[in-house]
PDB file of N, CA, C and O and ligand atoms in Angstrom:
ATOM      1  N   UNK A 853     -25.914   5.502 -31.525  1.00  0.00           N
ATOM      2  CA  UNK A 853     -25.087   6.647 -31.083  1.00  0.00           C
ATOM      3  C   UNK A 853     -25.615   7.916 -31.738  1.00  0.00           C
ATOM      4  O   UNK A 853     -25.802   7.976 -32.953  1.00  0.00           O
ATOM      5  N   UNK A 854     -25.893   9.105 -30.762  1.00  0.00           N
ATOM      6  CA  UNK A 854     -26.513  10.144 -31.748  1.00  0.00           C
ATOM      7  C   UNK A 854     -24.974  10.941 -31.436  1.00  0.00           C
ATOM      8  O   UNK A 854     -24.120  10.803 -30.560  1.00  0.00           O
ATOM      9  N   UNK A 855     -25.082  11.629 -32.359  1.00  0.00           N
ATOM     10  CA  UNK A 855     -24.068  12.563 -33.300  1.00  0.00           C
ATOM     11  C   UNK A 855     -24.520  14.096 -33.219  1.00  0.00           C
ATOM     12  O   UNK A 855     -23.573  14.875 -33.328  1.00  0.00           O
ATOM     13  N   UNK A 856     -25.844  14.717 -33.039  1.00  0.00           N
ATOM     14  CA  UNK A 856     -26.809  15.522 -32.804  1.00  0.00           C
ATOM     15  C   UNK A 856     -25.453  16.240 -31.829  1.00  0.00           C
ATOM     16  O   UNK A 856     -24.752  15.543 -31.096  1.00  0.00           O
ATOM     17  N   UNK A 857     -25.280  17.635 -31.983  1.00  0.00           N
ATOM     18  CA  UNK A 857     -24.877  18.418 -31.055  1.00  0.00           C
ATOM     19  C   UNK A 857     -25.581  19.231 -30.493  1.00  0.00           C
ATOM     20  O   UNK A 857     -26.531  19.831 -30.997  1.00  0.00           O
ATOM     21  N   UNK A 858     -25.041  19.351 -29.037  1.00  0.00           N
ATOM     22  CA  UNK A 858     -25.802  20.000 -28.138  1.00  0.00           C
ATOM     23  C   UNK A 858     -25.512  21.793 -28.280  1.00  0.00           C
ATOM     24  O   UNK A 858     -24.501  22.285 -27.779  1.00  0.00           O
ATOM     25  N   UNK A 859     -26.331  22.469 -28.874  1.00  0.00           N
ATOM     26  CA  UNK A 859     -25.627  24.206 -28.721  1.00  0.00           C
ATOM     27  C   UNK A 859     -26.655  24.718 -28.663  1.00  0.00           C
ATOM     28  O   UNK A 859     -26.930  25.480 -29.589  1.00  0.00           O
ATOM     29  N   UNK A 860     -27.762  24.507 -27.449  1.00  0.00           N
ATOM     30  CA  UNK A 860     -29.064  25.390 -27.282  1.00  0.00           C
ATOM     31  C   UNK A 860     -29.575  25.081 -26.283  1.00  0.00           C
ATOM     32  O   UNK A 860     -29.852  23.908 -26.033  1.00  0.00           O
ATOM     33  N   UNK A 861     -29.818  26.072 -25.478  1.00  0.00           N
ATOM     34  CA  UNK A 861     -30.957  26.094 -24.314  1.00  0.00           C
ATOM     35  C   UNK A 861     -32.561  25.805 -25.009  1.00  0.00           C
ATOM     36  O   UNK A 861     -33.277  26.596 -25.622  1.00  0.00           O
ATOM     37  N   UNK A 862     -32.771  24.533 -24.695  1.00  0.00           N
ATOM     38  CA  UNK A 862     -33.912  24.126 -25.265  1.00  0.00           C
ATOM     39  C   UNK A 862     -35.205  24.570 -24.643  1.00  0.00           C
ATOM     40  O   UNK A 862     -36.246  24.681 -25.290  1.00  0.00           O
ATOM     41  N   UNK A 863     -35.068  24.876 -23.073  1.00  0.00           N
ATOM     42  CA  UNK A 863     -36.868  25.430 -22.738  1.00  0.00           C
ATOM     43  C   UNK A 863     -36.503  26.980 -22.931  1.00  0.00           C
ATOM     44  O   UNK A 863     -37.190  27.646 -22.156  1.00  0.00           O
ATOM     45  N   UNK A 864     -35.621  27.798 -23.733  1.00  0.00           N
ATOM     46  CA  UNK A 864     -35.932  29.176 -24.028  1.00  0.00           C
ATOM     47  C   UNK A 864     -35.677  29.062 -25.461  1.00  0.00           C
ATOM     48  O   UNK A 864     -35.774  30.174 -25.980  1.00  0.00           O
ATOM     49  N   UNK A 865     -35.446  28.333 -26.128  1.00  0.00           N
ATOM     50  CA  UNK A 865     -34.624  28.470 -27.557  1.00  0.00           C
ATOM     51  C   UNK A 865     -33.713  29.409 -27.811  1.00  0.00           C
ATOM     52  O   UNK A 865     -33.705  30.017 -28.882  1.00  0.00           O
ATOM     53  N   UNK A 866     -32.815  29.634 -26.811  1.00  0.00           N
ATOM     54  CA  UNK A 866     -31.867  30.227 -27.533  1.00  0.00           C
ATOM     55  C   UNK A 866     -30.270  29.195 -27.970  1.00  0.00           C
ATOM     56  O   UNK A 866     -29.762  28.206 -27.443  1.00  0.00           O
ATOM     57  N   UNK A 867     -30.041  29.718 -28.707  1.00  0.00           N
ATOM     58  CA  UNK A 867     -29.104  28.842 -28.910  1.00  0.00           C
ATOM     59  C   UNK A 867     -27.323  29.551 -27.897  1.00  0.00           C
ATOM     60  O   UNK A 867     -27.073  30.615 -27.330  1.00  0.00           O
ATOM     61  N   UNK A 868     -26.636  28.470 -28.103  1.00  0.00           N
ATOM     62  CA  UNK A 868     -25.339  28.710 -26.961  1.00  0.00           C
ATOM     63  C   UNK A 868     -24.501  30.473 -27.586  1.00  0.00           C
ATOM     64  O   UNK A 868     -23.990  31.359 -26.901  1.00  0.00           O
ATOM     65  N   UNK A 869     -24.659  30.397 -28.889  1.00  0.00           N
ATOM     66  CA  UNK A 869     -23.967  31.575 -29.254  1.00  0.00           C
ATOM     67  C   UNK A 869     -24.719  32.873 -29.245  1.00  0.00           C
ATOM     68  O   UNK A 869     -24.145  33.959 -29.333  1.00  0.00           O
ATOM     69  N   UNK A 870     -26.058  32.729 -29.133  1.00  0.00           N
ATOM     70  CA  UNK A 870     -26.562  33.982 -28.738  1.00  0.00           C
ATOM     71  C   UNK A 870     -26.195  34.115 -27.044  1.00  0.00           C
ATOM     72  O   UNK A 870     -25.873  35.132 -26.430  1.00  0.00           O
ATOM     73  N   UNK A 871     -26.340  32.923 -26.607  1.00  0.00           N
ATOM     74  CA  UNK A 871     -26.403  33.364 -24.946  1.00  0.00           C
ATOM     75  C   UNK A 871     -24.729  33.927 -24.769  1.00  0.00           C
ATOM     76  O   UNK A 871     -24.353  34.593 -23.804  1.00  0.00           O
ATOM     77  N   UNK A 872     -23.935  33.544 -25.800  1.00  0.00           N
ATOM     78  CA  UNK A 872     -22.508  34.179 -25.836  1.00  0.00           C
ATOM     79  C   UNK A 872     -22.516  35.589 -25.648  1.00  0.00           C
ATOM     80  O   UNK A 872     -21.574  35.980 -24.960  1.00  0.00           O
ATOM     81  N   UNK A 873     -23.411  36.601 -26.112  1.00  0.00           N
ATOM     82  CA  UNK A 873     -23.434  37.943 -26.196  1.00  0.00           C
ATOM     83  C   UNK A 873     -23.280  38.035 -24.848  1.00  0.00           C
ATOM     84  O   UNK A 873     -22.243  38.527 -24.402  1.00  0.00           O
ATOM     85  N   UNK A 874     -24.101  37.661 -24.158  1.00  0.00           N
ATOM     86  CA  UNK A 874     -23.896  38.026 -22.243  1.00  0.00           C
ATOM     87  C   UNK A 874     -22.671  38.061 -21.938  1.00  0.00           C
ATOM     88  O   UNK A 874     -21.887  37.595 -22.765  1.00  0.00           O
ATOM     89  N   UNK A 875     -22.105  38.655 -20.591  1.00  0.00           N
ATOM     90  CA  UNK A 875     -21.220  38.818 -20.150  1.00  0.00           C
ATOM     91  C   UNK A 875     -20.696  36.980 -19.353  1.00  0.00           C
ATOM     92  O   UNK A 875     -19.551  36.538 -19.447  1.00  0.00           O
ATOM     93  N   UNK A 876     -21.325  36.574 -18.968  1.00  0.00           N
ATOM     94  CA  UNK A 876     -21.345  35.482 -18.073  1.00  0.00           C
ATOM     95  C   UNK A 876     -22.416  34.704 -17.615  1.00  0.00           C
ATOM     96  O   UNK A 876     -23.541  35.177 -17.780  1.00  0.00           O
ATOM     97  N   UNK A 877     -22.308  33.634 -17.087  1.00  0.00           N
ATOM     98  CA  UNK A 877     -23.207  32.931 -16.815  1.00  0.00           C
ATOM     99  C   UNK A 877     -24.681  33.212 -15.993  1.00  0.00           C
ATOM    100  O   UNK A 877     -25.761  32.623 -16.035  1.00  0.00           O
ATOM    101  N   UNK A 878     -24.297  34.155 -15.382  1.00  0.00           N
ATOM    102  CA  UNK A 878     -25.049  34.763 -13.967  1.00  0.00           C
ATOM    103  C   UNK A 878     -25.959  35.755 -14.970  1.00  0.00           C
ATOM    104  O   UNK A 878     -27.165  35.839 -14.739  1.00  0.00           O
ATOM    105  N   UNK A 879     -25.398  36.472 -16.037  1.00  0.00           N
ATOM    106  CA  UNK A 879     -26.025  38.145 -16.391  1.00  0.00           C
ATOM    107  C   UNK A 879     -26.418  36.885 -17.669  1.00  0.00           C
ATOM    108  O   UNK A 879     -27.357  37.355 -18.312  1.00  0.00           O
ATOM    109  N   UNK A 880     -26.090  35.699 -18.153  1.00  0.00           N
ATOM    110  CA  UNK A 880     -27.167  35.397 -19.358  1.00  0.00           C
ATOM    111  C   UNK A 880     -28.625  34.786 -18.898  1.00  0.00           C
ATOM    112  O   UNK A 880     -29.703  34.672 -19.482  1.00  0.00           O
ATOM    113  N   UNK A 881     -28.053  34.372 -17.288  1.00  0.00           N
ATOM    114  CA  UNK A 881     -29.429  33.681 -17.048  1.00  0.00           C
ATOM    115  C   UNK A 881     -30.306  34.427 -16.495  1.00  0.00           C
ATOM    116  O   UNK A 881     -31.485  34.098 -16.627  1.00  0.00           O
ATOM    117  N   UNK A 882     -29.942  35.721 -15.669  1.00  0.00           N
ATOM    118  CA  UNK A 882     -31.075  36.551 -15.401  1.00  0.00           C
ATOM    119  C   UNK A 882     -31.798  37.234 -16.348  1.00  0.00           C
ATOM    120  O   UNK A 882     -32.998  37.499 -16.284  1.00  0.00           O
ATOM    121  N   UNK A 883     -30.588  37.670 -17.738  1.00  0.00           N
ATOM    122  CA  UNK A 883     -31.761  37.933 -18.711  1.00  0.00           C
ATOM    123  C   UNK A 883     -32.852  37.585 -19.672  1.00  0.00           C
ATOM    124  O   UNK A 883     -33.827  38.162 -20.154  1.00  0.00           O
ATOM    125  N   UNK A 884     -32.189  36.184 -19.772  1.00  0.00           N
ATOM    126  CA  UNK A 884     -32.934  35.599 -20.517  1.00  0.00           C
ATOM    127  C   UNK A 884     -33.327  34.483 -20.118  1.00  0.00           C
ATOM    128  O   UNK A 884     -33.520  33.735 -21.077  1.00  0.00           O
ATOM    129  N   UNK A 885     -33.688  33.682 -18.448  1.00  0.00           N
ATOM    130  CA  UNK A 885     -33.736  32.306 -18.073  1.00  0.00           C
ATOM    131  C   UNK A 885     -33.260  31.084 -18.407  1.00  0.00           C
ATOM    132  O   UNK A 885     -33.883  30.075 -18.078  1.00  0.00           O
ATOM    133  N   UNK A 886     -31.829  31.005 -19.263  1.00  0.00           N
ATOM    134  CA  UNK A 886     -31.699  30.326 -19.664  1.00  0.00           C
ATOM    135  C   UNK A 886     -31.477  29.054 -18.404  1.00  0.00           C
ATOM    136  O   UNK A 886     -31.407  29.413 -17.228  1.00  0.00           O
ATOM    137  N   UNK A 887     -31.390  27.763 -18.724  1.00  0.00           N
ATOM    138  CA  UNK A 887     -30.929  27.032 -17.425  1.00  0.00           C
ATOM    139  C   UNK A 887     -32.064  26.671 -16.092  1.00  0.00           C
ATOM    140  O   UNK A 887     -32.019  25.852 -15.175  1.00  0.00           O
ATOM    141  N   UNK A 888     -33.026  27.671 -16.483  1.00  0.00           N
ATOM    142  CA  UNK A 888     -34.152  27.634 -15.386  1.00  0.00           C
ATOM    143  C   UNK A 888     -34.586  26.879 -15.471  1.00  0.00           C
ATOM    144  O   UNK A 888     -34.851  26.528 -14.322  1.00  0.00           O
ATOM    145  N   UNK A 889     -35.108  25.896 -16.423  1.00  0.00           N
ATOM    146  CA  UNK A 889     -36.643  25.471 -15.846  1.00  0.00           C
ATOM    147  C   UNK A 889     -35.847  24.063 -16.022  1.00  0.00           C
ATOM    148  O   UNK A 889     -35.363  23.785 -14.924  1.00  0.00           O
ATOM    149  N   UNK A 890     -35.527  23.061 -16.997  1.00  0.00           N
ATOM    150  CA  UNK A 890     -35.018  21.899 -16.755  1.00  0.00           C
ATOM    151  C   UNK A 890     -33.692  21.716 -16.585  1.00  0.00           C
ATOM    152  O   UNK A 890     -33.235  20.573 -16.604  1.00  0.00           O
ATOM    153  N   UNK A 891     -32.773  22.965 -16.368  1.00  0.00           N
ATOM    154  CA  UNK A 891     -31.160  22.678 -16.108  1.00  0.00           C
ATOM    155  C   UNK A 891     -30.342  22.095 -17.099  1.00  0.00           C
ATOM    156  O   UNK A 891     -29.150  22.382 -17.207  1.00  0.00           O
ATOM    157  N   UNK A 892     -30.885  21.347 -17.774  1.00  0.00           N
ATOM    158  CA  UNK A 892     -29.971  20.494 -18.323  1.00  0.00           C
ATOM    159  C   UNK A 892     -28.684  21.099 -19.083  1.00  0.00           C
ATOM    160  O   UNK A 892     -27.542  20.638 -19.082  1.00  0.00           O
ATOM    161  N   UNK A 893     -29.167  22.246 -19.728  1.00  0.00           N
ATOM    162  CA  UNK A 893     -27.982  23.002 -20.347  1.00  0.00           C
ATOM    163  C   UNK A 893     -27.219  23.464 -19.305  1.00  0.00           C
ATOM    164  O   UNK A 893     -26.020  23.486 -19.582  1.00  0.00           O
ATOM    165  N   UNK A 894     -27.546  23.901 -18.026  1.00  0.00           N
ATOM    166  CA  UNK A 894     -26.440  24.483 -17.435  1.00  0.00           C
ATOM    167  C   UNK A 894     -24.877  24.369 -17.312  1.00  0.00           C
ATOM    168  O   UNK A 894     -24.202  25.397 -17.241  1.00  0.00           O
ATOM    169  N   UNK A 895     -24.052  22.587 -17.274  1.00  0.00           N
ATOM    170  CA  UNK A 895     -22.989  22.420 -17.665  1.00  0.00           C
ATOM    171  C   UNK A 895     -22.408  22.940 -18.994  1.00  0.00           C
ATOM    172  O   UNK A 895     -21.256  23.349 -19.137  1.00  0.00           O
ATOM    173  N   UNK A 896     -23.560  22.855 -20.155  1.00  0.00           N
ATOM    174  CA  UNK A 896     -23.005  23.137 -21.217  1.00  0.00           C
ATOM    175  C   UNK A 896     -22.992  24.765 -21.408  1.00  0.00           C
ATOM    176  O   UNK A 896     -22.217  25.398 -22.125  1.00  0.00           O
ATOM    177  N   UNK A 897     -23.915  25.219 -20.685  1.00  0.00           N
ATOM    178  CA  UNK A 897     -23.645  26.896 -21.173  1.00  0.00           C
ATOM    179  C   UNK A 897     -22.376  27.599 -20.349  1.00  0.00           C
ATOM    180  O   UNK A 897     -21.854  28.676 -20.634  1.00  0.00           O
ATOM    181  N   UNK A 898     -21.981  26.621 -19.149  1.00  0.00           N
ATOM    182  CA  UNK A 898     -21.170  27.466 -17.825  1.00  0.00           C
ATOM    183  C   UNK A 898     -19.570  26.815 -18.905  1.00  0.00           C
ATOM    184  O   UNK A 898     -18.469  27.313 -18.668  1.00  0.00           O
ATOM    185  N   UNK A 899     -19.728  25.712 -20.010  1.00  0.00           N
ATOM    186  CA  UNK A 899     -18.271  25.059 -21.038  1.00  0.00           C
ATOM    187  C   UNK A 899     -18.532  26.352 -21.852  1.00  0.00           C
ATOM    188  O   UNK A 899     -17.516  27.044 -21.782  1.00  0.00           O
ATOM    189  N   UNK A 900     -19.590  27.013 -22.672  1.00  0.00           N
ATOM    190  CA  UNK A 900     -19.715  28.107 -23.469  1.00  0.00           C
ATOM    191  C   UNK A 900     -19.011  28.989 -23.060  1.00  0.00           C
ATOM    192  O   UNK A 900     -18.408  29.653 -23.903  1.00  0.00           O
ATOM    193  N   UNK A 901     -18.860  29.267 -21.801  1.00  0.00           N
ATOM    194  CA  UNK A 901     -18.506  30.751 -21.670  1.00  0.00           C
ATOM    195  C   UNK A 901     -17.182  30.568 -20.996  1.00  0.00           C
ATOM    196  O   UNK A 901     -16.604  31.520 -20.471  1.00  0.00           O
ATOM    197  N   UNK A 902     -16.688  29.332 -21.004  1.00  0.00           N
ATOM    198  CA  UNK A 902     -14.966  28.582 -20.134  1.00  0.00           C
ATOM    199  C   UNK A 902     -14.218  28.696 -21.603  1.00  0.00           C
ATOM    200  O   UNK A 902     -13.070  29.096 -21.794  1.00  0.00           O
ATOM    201  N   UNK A 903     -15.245  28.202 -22.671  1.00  0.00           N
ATOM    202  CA  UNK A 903     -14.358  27.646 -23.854  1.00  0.00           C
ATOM    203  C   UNK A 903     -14.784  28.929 -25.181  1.00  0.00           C
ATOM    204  O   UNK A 903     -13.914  29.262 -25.986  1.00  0.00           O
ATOM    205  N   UNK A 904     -15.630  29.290 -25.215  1.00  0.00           N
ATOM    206  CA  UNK A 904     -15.801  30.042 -26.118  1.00  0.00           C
ATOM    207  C   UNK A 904     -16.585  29.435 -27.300  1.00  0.00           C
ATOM    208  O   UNK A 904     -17.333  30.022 -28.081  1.00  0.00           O
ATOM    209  N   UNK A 905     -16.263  28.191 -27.261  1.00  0.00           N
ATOM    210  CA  UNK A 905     -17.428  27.417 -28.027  1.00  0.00           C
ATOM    211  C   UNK A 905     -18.945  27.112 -28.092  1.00  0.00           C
ATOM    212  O   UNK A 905     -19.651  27.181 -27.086  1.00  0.00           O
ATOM    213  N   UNK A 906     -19.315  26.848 -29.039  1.00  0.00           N
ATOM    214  CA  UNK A 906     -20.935  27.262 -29.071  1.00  0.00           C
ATOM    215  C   UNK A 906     -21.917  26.011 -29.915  1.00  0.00           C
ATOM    216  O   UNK A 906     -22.861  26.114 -30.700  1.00  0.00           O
ATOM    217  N   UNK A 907     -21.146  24.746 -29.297  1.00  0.00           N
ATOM    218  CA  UNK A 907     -22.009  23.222 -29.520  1.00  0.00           C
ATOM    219  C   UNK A 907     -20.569  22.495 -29.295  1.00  0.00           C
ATOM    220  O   UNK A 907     -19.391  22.718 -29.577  1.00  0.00           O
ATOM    221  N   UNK A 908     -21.344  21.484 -28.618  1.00  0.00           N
ATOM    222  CA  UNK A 908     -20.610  20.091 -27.841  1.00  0.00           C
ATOM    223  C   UNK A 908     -21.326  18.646 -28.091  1.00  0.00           C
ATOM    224  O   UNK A 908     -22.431  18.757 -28.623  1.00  0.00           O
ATOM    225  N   UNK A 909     -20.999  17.603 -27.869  1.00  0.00           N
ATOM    226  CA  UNK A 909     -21.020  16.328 -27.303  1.00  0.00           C
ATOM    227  C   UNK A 909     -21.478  16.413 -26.771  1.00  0.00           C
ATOM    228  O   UNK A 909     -21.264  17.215 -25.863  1.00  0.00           O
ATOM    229  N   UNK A 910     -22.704  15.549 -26.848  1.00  0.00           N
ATOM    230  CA  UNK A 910     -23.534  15.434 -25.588  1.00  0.00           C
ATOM    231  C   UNK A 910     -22.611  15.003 -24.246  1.00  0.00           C
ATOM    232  O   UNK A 910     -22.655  15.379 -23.075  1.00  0.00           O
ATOM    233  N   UNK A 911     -21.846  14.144 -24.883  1.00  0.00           N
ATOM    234  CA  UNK A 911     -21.122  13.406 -23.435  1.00  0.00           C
ATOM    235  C   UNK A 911     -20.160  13.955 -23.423  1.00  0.00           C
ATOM    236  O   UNK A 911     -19.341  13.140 -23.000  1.00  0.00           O
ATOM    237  N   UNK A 912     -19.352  15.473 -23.754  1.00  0.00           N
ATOM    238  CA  UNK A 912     -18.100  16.059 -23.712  1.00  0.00           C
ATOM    239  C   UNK A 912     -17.707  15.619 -22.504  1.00  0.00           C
ATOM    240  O   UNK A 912     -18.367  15.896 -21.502  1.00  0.00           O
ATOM    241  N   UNK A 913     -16.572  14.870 -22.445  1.00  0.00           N
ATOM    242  CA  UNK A 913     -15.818  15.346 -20.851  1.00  0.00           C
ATOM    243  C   UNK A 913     -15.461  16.188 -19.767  1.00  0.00           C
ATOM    244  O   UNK A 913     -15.321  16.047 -18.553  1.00  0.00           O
ATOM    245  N   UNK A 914     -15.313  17.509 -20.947  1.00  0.00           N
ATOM    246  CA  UNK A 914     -15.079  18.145 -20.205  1.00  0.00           C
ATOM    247  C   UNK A 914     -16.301  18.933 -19.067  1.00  0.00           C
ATOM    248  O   UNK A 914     -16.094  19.958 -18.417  1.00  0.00           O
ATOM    249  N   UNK A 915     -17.676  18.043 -19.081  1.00  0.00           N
ATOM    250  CA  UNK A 915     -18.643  18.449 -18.703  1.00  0.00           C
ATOM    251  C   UNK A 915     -18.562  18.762 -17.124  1.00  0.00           C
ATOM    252  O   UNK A 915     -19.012  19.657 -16.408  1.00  0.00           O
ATOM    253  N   UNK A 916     -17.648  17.418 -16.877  1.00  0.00           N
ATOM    254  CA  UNK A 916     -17.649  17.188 -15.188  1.00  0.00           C
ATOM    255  C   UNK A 916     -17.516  18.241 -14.177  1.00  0.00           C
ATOM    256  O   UNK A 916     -18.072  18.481 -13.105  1.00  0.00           O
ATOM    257  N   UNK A 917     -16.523  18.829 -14.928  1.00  0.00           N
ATOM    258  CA  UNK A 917     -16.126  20.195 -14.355  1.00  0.00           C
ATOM    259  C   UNK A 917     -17.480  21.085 -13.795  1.00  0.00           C
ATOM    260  O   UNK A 917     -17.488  21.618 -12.686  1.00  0.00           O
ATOM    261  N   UNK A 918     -18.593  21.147 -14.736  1.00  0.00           N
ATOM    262  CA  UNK A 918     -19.721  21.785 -14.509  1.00  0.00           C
ATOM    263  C   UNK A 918     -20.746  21.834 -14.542  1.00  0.00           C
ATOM    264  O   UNK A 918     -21.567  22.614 -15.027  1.00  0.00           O
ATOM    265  N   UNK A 919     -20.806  20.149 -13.496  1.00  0.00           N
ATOM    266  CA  UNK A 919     -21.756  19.793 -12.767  1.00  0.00           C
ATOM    267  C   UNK A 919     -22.765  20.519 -12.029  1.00  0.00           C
ATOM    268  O   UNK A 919     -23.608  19.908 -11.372  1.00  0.00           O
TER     269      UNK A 919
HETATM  270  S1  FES B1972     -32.466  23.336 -21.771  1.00  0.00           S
HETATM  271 FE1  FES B1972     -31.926  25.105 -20.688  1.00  0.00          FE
HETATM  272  S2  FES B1972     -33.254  25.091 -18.974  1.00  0.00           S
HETATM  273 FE2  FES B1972     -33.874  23.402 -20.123  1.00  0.00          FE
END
């Protein structure tokens, strides 16, 4: 079981609380690509900016939502 939290866009390195400065999901990814190239953060950055939080569970539940 990894324990490792997820709070970073890994193909830009930024982490979830810098991409917090943006207004929203739309104005963090045009400025800085986050989400582009392998997606994988995208559920977790679209929970960043729902929850205000800035690292999750890999398997948070509440992911489904943002598929
Ligand atoms: S981790 Fe964000 S696009 Fe790959």
């Amino acid at each position: 079981m990894c324990d490792e939290k997820v709070n970073r866009c890994e193909c830009i390195n930024k982490t979830f609380a810098q991409l917090k400065e943006f207004a929203d999901f739309e104005s963090a990814q045009a400025k800085t690509g986050c989400g582009l190239e392998c997606e994988g953060c995208v559920p977790y950055v679209k929970l960043m900016f729902a929850t205000g939080e800035t690292a999750f569970d890999i398997d948070d539940p509440r992911l489904a939502a943002y598929q």
